PDB file of C-alpha atoms in Angstrom:
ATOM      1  CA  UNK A   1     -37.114 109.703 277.414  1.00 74.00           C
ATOM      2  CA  UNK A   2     -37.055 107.259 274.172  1.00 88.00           C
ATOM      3  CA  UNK A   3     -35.466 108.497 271.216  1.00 93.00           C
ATOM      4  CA  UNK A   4     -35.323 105.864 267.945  1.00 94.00           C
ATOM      5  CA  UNK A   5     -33.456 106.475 264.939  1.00 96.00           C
ATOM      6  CA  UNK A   6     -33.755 104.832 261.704  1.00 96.00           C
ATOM      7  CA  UNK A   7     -33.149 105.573 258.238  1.00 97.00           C
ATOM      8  CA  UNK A   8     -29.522 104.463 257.301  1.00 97.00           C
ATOM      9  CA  UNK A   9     -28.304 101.974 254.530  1.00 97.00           C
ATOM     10  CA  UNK A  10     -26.103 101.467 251.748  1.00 98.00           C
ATOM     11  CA  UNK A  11     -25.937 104.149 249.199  1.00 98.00           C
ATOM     12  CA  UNK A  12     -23.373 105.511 246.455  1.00 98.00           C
ATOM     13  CA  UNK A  13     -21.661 108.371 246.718  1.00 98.00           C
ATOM     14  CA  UNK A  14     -23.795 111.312 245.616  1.00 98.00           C
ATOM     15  CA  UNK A  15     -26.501 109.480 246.633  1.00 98.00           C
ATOM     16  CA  UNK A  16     -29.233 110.892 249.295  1.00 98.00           C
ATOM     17  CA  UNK A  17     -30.899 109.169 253.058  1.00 98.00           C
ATOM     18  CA  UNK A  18     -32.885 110.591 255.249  1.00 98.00           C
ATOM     19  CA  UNK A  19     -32.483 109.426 258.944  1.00 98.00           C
ATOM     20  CA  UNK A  20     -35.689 110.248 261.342  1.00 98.00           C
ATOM     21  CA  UNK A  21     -35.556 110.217 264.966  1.00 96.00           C
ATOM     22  CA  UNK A  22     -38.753 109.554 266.746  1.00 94.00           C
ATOM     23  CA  UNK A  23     -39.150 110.578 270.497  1.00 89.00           C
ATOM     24  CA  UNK A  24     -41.416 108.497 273.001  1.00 84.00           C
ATOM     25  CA  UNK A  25     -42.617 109.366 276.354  1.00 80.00           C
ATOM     26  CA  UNK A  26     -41.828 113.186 275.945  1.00 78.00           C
ATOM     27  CA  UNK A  27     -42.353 116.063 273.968  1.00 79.00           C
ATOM     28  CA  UNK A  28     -39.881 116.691 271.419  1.00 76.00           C
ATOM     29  CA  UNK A  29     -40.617 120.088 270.610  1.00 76.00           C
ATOM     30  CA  UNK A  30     -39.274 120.619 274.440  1.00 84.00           C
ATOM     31  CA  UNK A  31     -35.677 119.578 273.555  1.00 88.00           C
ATOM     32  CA  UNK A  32     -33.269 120.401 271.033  1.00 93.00           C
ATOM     33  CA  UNK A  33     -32.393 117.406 269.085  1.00 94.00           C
ATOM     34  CA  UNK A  34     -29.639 116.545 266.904  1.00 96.00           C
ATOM     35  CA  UNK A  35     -27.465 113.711 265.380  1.00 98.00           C
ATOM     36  CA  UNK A  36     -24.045 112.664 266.149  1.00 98.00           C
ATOM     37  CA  UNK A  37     -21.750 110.330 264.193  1.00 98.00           C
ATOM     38  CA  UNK A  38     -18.392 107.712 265.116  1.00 97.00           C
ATOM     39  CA  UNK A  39     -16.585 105.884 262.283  1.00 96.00           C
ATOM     40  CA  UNK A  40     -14.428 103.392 263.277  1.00 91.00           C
ATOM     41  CA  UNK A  41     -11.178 104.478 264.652  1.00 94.00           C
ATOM     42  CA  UNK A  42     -12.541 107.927 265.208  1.00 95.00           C
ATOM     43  CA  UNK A  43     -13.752 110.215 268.089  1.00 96.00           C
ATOM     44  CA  UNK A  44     -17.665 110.983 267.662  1.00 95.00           C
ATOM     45  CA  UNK A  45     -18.542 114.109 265.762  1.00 96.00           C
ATOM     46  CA  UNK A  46     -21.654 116.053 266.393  1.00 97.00           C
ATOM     47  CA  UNK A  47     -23.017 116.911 262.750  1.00 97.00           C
ATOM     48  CA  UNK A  48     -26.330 118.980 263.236  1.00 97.00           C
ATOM     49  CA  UNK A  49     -29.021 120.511 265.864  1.00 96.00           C
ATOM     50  CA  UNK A  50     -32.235 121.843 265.895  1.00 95.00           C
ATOM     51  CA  UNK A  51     -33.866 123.579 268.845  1.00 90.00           C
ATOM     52  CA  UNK A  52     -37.142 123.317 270.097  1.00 81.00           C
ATOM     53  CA  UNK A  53     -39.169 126.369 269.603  1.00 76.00           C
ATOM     54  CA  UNK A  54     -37.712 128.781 267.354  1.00 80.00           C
ATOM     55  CA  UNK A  55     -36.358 125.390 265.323  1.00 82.00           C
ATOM     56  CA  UNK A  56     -32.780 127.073 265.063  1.00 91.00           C
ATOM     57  CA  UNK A  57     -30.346 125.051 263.499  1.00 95.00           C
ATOM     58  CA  UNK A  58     -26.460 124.336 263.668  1.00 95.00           C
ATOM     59  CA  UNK A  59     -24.752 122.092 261.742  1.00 96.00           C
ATOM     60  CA  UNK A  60     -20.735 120.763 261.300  1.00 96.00           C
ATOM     61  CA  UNK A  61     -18.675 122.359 258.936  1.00 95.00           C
ATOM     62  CA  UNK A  62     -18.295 119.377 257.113  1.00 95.00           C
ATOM     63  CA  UNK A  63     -21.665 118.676 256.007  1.00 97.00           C
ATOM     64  CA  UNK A  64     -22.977 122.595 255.845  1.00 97.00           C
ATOM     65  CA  UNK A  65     -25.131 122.470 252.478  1.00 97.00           C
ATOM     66  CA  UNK A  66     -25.497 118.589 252.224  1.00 98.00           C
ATOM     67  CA  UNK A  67     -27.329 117.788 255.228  1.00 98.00           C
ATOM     68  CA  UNK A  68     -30.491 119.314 256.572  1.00 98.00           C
ATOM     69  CA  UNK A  69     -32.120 118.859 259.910  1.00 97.00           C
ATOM     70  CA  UNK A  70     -35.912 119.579 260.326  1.00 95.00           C
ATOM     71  CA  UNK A  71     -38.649 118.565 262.893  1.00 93.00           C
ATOM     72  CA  UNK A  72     -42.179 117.542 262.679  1.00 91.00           C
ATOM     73  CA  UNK A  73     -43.471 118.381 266.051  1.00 87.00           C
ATOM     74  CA  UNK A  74     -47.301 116.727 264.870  1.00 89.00           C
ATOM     75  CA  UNK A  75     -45.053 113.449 264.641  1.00 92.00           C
ATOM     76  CA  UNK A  76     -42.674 113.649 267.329  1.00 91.00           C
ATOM     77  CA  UNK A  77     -39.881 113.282 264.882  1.00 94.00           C
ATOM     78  CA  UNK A  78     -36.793 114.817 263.744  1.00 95.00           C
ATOM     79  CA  UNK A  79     -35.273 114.513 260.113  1.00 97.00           C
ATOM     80  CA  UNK A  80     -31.685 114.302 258.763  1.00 98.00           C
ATOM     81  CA  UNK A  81     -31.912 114.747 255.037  1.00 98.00           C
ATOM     82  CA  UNK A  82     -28.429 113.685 254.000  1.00 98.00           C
ATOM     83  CA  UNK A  83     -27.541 114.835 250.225  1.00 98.00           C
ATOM     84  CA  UNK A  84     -24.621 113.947 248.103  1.00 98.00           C
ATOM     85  CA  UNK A  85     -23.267 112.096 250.260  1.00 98.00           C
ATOM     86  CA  UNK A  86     -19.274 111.112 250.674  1.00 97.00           C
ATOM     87  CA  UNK A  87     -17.663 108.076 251.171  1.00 97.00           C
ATOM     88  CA  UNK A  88     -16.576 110.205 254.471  1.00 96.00           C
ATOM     89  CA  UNK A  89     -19.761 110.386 255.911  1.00 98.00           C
ATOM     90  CA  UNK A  90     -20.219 106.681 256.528  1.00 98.00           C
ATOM     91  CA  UNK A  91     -20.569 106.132 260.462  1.00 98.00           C
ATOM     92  CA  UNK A  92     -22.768 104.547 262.979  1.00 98.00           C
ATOM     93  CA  UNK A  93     -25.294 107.935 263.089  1.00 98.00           C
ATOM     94  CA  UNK A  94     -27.241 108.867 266.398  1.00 98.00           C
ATOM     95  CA  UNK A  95     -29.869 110.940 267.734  1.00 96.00           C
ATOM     96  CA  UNK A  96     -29.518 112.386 270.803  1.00 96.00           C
ATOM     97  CA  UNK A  97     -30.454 115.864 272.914  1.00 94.00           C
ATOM     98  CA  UNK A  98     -27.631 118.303 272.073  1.00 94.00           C
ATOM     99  CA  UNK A  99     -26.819 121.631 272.730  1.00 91.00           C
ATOM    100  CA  UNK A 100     -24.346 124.409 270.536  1.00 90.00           C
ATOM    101  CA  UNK A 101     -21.525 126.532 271.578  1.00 88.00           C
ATOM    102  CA  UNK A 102     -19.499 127.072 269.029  1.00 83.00           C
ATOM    103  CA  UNK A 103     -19.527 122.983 268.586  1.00 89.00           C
ATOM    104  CA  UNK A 104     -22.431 120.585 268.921  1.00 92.00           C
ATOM    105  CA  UNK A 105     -22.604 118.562 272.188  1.00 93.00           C
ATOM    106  CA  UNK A 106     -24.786 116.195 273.382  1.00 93.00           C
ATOM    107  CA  UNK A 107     -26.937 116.579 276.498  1.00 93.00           C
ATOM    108  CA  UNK A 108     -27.683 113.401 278.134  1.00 91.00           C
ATOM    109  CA  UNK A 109     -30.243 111.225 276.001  1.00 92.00           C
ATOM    110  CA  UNK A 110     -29.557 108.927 273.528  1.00 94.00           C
ATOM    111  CA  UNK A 111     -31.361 106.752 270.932  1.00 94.00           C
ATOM    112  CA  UNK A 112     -29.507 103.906 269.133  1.00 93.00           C
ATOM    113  CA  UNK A 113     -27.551 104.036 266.530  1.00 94.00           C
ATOM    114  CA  UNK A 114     -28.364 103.535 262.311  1.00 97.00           C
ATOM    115  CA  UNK A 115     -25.506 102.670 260.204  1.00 98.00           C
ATOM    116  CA  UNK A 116     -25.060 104.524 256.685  1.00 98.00           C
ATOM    117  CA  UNK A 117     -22.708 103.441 254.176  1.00 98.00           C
ATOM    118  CA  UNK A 118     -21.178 105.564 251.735  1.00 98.00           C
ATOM    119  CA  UNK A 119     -19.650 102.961 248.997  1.00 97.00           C
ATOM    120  CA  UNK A 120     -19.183 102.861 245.302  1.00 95.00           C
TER     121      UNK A 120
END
């Protein structure tokens, strides 16, 4: 199981990314698949997750109506749109397999991370 994320930069607050996820050596439409977040000098955060078939989605509080997290099962890839963004949500972000109970977990695999930057 590969998963690589790319996608992140340097943007302005209010400014847009979208992060993609591709997965290698499996089917992605067989996991649920979400992206997690750490800033420095805080604990990671799980921000959204999308399942595999229905593609149900979850997402963190904190980025509910800003963020959106969609699949394209023809490419093996999952999206985070990322709207007006805040200086807040600059982190190293990841991809991983996750799960939701009430919070967003991960399950196990892990891609590397892409760095967005939320600065004026």
């Amino acid at each position: 199981v590969q998963l690589q994320a790319s996608g992140g930069g340097l943007v302005q607050p209010g400014g847009s990314l979208r992060l993609s996820c591709a997965a290698s050596r499996f089917a992605l439409d067989y996991y649920a698949i979400g992206w997690f977040r750490q800033a420095p000098g805080k604990e990671r955060e799980g921000v959204a997750c999308i399942s595999g078939s229905p593609a149900n989605t979850n997402y963190a509080d904190s980025v509910k109506g800003r963020f959106t997290i969609s699949r394209d099962n023809a490419k093996n890839t999952v999206y985070l749109q990322m709207n007006n963004l805040e200086l807040e949500d600059t982190a190293v972000y990841y991809c991983a397999t996750c799960g939701y109970s009430s919070t967003l977990y991960p399950t196990g695999y892990w891609g590397q991370g892409t760095q967005v930057t939320v600065s004026s």
